[in-house]
Coordinates of C-alpha atoms and ligand atoms in Angstrom, one line a residue:
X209 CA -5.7 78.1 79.1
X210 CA -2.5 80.1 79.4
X211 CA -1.7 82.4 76.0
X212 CA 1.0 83.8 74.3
X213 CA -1.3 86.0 73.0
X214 CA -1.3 90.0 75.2
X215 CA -4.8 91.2 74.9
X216 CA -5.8 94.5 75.1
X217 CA -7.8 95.7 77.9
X218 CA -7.2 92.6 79.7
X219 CA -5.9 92.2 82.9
X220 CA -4.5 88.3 82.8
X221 CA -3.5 88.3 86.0
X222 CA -7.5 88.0 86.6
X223 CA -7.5 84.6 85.0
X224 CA -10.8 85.7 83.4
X225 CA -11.4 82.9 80.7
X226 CA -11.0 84.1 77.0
X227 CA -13.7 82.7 75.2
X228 CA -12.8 81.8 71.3
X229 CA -15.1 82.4 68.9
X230 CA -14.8 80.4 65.3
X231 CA -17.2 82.4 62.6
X232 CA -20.1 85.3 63.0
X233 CA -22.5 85.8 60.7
X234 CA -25.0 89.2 61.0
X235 CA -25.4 89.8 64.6
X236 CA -24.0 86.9 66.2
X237 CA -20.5 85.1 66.6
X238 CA -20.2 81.6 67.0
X239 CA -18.1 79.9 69.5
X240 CA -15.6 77.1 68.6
X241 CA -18.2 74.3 70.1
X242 CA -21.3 76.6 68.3
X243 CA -23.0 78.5 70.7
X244 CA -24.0 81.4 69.1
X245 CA -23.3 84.9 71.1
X246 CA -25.5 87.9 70.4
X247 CA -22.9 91.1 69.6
X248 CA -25.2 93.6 71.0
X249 CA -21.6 96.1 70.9
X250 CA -20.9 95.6 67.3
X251 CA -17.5 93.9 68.1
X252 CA -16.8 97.5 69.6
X253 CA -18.6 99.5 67.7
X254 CA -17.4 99.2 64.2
X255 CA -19.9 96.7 62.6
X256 CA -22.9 98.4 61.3
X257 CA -24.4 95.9 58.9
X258 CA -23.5 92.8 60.4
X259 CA -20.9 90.6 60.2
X260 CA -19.6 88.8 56.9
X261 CA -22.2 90.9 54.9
X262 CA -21.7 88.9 51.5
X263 CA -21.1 92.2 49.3
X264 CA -18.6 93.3 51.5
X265 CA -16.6 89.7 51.7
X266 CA -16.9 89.4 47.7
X267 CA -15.4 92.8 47.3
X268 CA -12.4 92.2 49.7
X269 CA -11.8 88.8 47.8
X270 CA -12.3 90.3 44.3
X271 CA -9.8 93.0 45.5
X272 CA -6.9 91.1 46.8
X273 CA -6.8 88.7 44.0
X274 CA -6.3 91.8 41.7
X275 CA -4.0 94.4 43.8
X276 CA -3.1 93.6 47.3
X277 CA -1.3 96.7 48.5
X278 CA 0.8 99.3 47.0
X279 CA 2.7 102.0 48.4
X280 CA 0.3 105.7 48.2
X281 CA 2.5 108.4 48.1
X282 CA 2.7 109.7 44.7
X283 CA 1.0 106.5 43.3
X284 CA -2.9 106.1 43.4
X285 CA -5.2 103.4 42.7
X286 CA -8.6 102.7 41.6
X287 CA -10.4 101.5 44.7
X288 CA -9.5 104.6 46.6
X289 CA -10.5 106.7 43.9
X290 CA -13.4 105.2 43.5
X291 CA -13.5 105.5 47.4
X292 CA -13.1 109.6 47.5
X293 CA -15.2 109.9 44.6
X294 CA -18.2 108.1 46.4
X295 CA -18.0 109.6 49.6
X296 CA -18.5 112.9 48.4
X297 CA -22.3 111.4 48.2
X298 CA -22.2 111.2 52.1
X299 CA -20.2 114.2 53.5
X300 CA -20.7 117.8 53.6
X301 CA -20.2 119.5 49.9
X302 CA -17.2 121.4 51.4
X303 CA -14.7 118.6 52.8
X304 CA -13.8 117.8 49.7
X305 CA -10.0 116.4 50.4
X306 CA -9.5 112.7 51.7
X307 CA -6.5 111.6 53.7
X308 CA -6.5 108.0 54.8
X309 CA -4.9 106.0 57.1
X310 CA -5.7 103.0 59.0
X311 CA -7.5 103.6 62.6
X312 CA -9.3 105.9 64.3
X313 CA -6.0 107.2 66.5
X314 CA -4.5 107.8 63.5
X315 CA -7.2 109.3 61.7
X316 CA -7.3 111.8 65.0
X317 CA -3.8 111.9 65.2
X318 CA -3.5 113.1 61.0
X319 CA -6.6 115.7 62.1
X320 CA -4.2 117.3 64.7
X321 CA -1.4 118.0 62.4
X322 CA -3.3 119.0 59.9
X323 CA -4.7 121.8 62.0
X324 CA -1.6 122.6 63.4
X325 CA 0.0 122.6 60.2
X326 CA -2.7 125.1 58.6
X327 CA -1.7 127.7 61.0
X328 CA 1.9 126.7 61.0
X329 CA 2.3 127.1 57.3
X330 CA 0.6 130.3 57.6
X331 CA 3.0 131.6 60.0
X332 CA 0.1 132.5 62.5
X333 CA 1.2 131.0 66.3
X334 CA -1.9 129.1 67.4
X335 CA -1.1 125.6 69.0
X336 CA -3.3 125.2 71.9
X337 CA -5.9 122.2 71.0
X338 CA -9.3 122.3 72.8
X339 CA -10.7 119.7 74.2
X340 CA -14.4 118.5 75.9
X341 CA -14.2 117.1 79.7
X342 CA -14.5 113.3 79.4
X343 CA -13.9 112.9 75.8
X344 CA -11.6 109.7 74.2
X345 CA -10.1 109.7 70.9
X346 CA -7.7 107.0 70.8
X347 CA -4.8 105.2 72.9
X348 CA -1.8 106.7 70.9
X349 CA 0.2 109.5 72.3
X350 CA -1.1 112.2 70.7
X351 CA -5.0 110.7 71.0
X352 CA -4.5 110.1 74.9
X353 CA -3.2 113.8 75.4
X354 CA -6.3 115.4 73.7
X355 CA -8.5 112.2 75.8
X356 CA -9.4 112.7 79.6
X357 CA -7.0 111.8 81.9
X358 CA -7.1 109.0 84.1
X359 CA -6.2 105.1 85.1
X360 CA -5.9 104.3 81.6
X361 CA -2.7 107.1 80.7
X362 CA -1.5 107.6 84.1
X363 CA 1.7 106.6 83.1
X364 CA 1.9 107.9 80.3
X365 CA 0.9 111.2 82.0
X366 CA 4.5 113.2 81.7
X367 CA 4.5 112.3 78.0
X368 CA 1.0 113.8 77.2
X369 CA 1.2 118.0 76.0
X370 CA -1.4 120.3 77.4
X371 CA -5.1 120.9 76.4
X372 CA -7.6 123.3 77.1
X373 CA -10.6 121.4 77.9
X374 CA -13.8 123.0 78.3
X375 CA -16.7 121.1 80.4
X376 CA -19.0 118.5 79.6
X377 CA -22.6 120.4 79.0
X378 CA -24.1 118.6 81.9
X379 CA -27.8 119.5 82.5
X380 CA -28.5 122.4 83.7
X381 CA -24.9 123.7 83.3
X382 CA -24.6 123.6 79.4
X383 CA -24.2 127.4 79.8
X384 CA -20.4 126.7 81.3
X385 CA -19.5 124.9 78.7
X386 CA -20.0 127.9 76.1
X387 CA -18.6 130.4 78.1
X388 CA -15.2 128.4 79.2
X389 CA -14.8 128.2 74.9
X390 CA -15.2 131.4 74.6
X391 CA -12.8 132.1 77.0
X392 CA -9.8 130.0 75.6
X393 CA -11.0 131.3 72.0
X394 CA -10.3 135.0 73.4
X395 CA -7.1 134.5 75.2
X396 CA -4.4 136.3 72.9
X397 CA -1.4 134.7 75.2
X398 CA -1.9 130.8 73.6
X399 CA -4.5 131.3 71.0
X400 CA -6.3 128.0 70.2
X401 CA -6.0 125.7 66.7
X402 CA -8.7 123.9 67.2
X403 CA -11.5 122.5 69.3
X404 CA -12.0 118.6 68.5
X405 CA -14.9 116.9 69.6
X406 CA -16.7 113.6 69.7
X407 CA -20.7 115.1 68.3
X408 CA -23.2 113.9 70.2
X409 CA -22.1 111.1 72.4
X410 CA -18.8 110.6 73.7
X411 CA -18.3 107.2 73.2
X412 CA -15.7 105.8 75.7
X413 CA -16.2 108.5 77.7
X414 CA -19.2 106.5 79.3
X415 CA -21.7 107.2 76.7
X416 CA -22.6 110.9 77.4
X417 CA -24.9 112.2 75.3
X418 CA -25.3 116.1 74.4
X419 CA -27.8 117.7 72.0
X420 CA -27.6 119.1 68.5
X421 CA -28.2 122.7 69.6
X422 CA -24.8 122.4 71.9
X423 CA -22.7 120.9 69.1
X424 CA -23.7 123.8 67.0
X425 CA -23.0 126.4 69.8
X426 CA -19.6 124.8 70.2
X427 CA -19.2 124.7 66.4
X428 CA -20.3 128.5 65.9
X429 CA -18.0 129.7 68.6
X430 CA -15.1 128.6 66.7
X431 CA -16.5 129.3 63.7
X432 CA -16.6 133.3 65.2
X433 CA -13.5 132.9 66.7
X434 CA -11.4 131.4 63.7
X435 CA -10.5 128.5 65.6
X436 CA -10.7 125.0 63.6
X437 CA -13.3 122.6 64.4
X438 CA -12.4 118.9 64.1
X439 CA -15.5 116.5 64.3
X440 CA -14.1 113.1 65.8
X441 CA -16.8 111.3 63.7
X442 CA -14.8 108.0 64.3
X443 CA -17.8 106.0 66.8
X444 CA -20.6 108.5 65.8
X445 CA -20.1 108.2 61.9
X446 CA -22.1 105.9 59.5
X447 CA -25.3 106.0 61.1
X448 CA -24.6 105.4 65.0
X449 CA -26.8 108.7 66.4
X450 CA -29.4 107.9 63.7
X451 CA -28.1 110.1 60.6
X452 CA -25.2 108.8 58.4
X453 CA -23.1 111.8 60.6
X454 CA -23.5 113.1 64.0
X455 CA -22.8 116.4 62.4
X456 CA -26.0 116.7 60.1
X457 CA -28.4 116.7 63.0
X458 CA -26.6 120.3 64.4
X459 CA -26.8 121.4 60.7
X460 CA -22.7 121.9 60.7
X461 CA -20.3 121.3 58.5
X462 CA -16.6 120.6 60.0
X463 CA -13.6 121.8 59.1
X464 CA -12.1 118.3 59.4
X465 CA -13.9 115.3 60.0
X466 CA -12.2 111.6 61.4
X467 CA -13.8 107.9 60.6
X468 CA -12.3 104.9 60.8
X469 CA -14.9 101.9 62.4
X470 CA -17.9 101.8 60.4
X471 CA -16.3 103.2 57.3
X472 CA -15.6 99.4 56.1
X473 CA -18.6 98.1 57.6
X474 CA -16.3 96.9 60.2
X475 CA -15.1 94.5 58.2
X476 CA -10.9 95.4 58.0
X477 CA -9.0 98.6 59.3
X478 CA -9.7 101.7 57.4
X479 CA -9.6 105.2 58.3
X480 CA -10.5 108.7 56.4
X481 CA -9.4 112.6 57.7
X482 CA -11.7 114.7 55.7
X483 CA -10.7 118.3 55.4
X484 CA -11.8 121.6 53.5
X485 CA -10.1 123.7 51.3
X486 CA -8.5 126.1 53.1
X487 CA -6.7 123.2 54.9
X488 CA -5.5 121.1 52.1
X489 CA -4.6 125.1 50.5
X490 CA -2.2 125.7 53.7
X491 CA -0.3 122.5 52.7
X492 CA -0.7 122.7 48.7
X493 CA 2.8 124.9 47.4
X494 CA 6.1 124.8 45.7
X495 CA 7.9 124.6 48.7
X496 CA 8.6 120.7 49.7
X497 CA 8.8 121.5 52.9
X498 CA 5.3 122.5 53.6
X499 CA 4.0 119.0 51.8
X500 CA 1.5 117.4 54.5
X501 CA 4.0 115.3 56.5
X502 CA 2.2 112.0 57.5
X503 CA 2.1 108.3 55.8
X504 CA 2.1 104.5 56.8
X505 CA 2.8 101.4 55.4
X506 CA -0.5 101.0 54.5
X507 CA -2.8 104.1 53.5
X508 CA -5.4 103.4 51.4
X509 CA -4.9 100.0 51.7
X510 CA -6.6 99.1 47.7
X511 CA -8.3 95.6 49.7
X512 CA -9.4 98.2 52.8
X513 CA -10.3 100.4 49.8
X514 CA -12.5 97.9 47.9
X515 CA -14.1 97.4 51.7
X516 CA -15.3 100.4 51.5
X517 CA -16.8 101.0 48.7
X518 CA -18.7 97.7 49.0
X519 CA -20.0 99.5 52.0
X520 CA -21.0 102.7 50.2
X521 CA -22.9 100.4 48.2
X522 CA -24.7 99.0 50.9
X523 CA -25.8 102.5 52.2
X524 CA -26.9 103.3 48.7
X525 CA -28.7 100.4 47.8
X526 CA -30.1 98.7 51.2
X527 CA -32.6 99.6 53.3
X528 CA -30.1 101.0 56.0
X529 CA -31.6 103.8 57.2
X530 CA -35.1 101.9 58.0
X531 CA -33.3 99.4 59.8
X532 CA -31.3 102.0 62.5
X533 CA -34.8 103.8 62.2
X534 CA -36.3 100.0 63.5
X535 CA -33.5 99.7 66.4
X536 CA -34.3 103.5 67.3
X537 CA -38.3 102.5 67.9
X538 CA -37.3 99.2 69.8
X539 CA -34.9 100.7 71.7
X540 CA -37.3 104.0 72.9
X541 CA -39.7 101.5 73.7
X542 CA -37.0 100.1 76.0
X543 CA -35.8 102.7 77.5
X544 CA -39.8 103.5 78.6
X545 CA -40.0 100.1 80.5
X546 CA -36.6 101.2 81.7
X547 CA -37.7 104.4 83.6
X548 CA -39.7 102.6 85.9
X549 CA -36.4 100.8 87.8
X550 CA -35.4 101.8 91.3
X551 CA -31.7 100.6 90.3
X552 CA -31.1 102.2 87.8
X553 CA -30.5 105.9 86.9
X554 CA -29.9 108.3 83.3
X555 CA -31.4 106.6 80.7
X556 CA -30.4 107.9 77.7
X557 CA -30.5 107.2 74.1
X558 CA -28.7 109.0 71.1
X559 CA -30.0 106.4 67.6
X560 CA -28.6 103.1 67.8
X561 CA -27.1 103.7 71.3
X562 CA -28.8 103.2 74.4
X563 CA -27.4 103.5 77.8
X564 CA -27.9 103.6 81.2
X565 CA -26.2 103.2 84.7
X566 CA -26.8 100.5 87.7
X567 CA -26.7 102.2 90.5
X568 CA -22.7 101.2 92.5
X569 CA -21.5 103.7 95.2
X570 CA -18.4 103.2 93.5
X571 CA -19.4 104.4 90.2
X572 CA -16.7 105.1 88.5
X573 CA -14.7 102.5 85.4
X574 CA -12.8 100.3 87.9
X575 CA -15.9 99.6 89.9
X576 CA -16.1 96.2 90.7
X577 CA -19.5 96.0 89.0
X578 CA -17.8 96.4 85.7
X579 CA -16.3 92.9 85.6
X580 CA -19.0 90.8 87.4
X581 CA -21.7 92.6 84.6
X582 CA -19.1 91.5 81.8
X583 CA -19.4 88.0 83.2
X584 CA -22.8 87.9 83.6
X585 CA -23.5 88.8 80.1
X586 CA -21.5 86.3 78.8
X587 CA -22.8 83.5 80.8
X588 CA -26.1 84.1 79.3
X589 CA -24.0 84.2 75.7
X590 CA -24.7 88.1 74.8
X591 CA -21.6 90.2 73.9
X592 CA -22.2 93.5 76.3
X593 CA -18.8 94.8 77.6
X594 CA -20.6 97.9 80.3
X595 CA -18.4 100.8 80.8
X596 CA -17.7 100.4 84.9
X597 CA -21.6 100.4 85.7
X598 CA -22.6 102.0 82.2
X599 CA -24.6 99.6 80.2
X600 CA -24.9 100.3 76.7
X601 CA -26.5 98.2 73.8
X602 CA -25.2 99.5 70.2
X603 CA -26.1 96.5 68.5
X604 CA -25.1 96.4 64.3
X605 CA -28.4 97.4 62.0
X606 CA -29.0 93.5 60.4
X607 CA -29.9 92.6 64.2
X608 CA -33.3 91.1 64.3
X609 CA -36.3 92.4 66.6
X610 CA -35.8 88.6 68.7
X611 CA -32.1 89.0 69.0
X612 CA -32.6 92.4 70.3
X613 CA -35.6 91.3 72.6
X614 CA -33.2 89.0 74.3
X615 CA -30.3 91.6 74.8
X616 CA -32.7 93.5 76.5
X617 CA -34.5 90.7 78.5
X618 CA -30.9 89.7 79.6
X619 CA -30.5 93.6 80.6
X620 CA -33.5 93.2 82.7
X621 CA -32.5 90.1 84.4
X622 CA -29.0 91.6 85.1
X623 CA -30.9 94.7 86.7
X624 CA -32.8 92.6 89.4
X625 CA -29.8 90.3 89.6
X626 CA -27.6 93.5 90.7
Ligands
PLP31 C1 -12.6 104.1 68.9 C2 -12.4 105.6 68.8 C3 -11.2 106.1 68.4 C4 -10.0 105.3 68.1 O1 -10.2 104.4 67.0 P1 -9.2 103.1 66.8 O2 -9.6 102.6 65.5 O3 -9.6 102.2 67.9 O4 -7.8 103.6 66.9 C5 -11.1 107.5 68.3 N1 -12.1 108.3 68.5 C6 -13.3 107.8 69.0 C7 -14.4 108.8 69.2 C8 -13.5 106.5 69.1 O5 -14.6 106.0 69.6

């Protein structure tokens, strides 16, 4: 069917069918003649408890039949109050001021000028943003100059300012990572404002996974160094690695923190920058012109708001934790029967992610593996969407032990098929 519909990431010249899909209901859409379709990627990673999670749908309803959307500089509104308020509950004691916005690029892309902004307002030159080797943060200019480069911002390459990026801790060479930090934290000729990274796993990245122990090195270097440390919490947050934050398992506390996809649930577009004192103190004076300098249309959305809070709720008052605990179990044991495949290679798990590669000589995201897995998977009605010849399963937490048992038996089937 041709479309006057552009989708993202989709290369129609292809003429890959675009299947439709009518409802969804916890872990599984529904096509417009029924079938169901298992979403073992969370509709790209933002669902966590499932889709059309009654709470959540009652308080988007409730909320846009009583205050749709109002403009949020120098107004305010209950729902995202009630937002800030309750997510103090969930975030370290000391980011204690809440920006929002309305995606995760932007939530990035609000991070970056604030840290460049602290210094600025300070009168103390430090511009250079650090980076980690493979790391994504969003498709916006800003996000894809901080993101590695490649195929995807090629053209975009001449509009993209210049990072220090420091390497991915690969095994056995995590020592290279520390010391290339230190390096651009020491050099007094472009002294850096911050180091942002994705903790844990970087997500789009190809689902590279680093420990705890690294992200605190990486953190206490800056902290030493006086460079800001921005925690890209936008894949990672609300319980992907297995805590609510990637951040709690080093034991660190950011300086500014970014989430956007599972801050809703999934449900509608919501983002949060998180920030500390000292931050919000570099922007809080007399002088207009050192107000923080960022809005759109539709900040703190009250309906995106309401969203939220519903899903604040849900971590309060449903057992959440035991059900990523349940998908963490499941998938270890998966990842045992895993090991033994000839085909396959780096199984690796971080929580609710698992992920491995098929073995392709031309490993890399435009392998033609990519595609023929992607239609593979969707033959046999599961939502998988591999990263070149990464596999991953990040399912949402409602999913149930037989719905993941036959994400992974298709998983299986695709590794003898391949
Ligand atoms: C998805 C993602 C983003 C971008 O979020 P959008 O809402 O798609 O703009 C930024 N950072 C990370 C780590 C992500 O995974």
């Amino acid at each position: 069917m041709t479309t006057r519909i552009w989708h993202p990431f989709t290369q129609h010249g292809l003429g890959e069918p675009i299947p439709e899909i009518a409802r969804a209901e916890g872990a599984v859409l529904y096509k417009t003649d029924g079938t169901p379709i298992i979403d073992a990627i969370s509709s790209w990673w933002v669902q966590t408890h499932g889709h059309c999670h009654p709470d959540i749908v009652a308080a988007i309803q409730a909320q846009s039949a009583e205050l749709d959307q109002m403009i949020f500089a120098g107004w305010t509104h209950g729902p995202a109050q009630h937002l800030a308020e309750g997510l103090g509950e969930f975030l370290p004691d000391s980011l204690d001021h809440i920006f929002f916005s309305d995606s995760g690029s932007t939530a990035v892309e609000v991070a970056l000028k604030m840290a460049l902004g602290f210094w600025h307002n300070q009168n103390i030159a430090r511009r250079r943003i650090l980076v980690m080797e493979h790391s994504y943060h969003g498709d916006t200019i800003g996000a894809m100059s901080i993101g590695a480069r490649g195929v995807f911002n090629q053209a975009y390459a001449p509009l993209l300012f210049d990072v220090g990026t420091i390497p991915f801790p690969e095994a056995s060479k995590e020592e290279d990572m520390a010391a290339a930090l230190r390096a651009f934290c020491q050099d007094s000729d472009n002294p850096p404002a911050a180091l942002i990274v994705e903790p844990l796993v970087l997500g789009a990245g190809g689902m590279k996974i680093y420990s705890p122990e690294l992200l605190r090195q990486l953190h206490d270097i800056c902290y030493e160094h006086d460079v800001l440390f921005i925690a890209d919490e936008v894949m990672t947050g609300w319980g992907r690695t297995g805590t609510v934050f990637a951040c709690e398992q080093a034991g660190i506390s950011p300086d500014i923190l970014c989430m956007a996809k599972g801050l809703t649930g999934g449900v509608i577009p919501l983002a949060v920058t998180a920030a500390t004192k000292p931050i919000y103190d570099a922007h809080y004076s007399q002088d207009r012109s050192k107000m923080f300098f960022h809005s759109s249309s539709f900040t703190a959305n009250p309906v995106a708001c309401a969203a939220a809070g519903a899903n604040l709720k849900i971590w309060r008052e449903e057992p959440v934790q035991e059900r990523i605990d349940a998908i963490i179990a499941r998938h270890e044991a998966f990842a045992a029967r895993l090991h033994n495949r000839s085909n396959i290679s780096a199984v690796r798990q971080c929580g609710t992610i698992l992920a491995f590669e098929i073995d392709d000589s031309s490993g890399d995201y435009m392998s033609s593996l990519g595609p023929e897995l992607l239609r593979f998977f969707r033959e046999r009605n599961v939502l998988l969407r591999p990263l070149g010849n990464t596999v991953y399963v990040m399912p949402p937490y409602c999913i149930r032990p037989e719905e993941l048992d036959q994400v992974y038996s298709v998983i299986e089937e695709a590794i003898d098929h391949f």
